[in-house]
Tab-separated table of C-alpha atoms in Angstrom:
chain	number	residue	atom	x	y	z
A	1	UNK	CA	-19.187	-0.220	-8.155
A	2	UNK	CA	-22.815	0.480	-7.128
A	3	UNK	CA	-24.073	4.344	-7.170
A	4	UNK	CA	-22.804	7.537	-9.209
A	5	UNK	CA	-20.099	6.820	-10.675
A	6	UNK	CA	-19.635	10.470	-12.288
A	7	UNK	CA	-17.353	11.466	-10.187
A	8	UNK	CA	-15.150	8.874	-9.625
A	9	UNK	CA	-11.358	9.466	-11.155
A	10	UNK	CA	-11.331	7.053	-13.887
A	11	UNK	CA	-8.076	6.721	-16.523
A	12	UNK	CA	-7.609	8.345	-20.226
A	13	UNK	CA	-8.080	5.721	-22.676
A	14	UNK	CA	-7.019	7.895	-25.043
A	15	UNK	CA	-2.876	7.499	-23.978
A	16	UNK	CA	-0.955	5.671	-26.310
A	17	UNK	CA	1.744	4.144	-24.067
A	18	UNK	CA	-1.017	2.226	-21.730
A	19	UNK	CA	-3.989	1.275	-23.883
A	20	UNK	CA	-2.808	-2.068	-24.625
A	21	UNK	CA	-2.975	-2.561	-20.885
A	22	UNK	CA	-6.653	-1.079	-20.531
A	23	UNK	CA	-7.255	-3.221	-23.535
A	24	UNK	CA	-6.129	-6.270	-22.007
A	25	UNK	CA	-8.960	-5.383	-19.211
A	26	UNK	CA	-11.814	-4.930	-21.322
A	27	UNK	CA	-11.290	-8.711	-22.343
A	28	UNK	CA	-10.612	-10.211	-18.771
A	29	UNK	CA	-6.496	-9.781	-19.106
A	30	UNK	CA	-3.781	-8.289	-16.966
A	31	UNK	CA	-1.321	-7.195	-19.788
A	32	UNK	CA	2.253	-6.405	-19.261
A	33	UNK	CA	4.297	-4.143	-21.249
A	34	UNK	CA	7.839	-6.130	-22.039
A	35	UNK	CA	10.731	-5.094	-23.976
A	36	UNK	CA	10.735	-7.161	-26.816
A	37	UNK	CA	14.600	-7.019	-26.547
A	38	UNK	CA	15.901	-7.856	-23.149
A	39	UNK	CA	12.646	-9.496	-21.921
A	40	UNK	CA	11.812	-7.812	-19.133
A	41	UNK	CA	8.250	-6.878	-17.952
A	42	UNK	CA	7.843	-3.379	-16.940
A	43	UNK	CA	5.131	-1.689	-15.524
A	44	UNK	CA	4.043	1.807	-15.364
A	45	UNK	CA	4.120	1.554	-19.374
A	46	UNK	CA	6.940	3.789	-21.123
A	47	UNK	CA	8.635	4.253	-24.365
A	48	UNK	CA	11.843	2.626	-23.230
A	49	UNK	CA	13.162	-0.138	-21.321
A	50	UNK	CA	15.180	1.041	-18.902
A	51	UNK	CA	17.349	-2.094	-18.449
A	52	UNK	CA	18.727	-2.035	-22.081
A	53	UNK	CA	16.951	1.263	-23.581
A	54	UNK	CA	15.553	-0.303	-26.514
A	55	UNK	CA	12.416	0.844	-27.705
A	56	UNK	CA	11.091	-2.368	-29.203
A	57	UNK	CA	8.207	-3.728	-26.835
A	58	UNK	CA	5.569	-5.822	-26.366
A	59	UNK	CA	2.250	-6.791	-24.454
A	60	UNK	CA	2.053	-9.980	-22.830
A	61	UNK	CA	-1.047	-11.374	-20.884
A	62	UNK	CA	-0.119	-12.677	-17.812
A	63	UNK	CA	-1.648	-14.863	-15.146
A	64	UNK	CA	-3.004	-12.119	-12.483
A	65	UNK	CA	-2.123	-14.282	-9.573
A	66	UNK	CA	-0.421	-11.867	-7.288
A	67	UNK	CA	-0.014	-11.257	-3.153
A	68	UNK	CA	-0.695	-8.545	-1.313
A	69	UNK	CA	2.414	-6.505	-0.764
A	70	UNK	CA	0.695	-3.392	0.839
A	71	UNK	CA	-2.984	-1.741	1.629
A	72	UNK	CA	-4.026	1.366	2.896
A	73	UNK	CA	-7.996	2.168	4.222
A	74	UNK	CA	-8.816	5.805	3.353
A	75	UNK	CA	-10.937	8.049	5.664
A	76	UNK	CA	-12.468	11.004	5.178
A	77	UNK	CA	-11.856	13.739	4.107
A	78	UNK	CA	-12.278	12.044	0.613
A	79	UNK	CA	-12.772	12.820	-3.449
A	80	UNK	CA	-16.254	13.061	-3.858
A	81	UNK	CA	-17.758	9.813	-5.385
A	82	UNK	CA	-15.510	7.751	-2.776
A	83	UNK	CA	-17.113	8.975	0.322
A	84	UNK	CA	-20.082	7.081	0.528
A	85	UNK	CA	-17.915	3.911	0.138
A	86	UNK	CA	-15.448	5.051	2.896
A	87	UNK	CA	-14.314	2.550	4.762
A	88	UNK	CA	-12.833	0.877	2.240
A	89	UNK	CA	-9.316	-0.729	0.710
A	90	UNK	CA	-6.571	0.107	-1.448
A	91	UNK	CA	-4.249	-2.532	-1.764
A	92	UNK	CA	-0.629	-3.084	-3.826
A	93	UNK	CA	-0.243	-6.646	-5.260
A	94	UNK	CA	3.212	-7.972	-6.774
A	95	UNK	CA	2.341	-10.193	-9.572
A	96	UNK	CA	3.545	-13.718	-8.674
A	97	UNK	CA	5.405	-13.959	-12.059
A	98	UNK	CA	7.718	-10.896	-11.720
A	99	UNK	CA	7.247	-9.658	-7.803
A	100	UNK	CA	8.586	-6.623	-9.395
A	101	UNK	CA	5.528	-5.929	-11.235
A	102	UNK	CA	2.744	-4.314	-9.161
A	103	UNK	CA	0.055	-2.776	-9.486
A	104	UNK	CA	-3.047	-0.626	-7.338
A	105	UNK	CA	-6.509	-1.320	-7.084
A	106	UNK	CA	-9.417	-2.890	-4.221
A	107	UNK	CA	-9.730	-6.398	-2.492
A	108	UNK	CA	-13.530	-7.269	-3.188
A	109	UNK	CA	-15.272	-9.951	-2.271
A	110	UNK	CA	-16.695	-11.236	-5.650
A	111	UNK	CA	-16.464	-10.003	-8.861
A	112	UNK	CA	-18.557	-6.763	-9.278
A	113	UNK	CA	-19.002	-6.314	-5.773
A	114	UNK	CA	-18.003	-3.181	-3.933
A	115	UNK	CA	-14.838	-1.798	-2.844
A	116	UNK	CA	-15.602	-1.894	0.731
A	117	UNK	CA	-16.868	-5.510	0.600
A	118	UNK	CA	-14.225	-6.679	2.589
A	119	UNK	CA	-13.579	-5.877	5.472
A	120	UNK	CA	-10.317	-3.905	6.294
A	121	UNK	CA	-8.873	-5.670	9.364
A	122	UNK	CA	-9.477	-8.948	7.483
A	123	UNK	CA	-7.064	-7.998	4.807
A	124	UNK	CA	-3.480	-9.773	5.281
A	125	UNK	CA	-0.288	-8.912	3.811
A	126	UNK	CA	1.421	-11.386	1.539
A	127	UNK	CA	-2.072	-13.048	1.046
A	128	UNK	CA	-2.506	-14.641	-2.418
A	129	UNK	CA	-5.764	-12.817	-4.711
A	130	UNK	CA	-6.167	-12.949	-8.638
A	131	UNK	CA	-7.587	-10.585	-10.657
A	132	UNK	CA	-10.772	-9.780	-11.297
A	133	UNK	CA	-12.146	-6.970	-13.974
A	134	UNK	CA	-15.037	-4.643	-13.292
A	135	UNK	CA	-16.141	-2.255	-16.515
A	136	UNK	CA	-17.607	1.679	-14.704
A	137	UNK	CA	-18.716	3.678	-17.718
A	138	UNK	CA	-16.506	2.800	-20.946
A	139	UNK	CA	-13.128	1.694	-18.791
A	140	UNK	CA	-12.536	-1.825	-17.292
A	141	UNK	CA	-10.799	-2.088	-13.921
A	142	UNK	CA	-8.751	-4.706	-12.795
A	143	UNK	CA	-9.574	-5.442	-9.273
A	144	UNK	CA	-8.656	-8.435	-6.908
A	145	UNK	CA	-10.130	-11.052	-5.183
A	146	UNK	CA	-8.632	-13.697	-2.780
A	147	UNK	CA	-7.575	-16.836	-3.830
């Protein structure tokens, strides 16, 4: 993301339960916490598994092929460091392995190129993007790109 980016909310690296996934970023993977038990992928991170409530678990790297399951296009009023962006995209994916699995972030154009470099009427639901990783100060992003 081009500009300031002082202001922009970024996430704690410092939390135990998800740094294996912000990890996984910072060398071009999207990482999913699975229970090393039951198998199944679960994402927001947490301590159990809440299919079979063990608390053995695991990090695998997936493929980050995923489709658009949902976007939104912010206006202002916005959080200051987004404004000068505005308009731009927020979009939902469902990971193509697990279509339970999803996960928030911006439809860009190319890797490193800004959020709003795509236009929001172009963006179609159930469209097929992988991810891509942008680094803003010490945390890497996963973003997504069509294709």
């Amino acid at each position: 993301m081009a500009g300031d980016t002082t202001h922009l909310f970024l996430p704690d690296l410092g939390d135990v339960e998800s740094r294996p996934f912000w990890d996984g970023c910072a060398v071009g993977e999207l990482r999913v916490q699975t229970c090393a038990t039951c198998g199944k992928w679960r994402m927001p991170p947490r301590p159990m598994c809440p299919h079979c409530r063990s608390t053995a678990q695991h990090w695998i790297a997936t493929s980050g092929r995923a489709n658009v399951w949902s976007f939104i296009v912010p206006h202002p009023p916005l959080l200051p460091g987004y404004t000068d962006l505005a308009p731009y995209n927020v979009i939902v994916v469902e990971l193509e392995q697990d279509r339970t699995i999803r996960f928030v972030g911006n439809l860009v154009s190319a890797p490193g190129a800004p959020i709003n470099s795509v236009a929001p009427d172009s963006i179609i639901i159930g469209a097929q993007v992988h991810a891509v990783f942008e680094t803003i100060d010490d945390v890497t992003l996963p973003r997504w790109m069509r294709g």
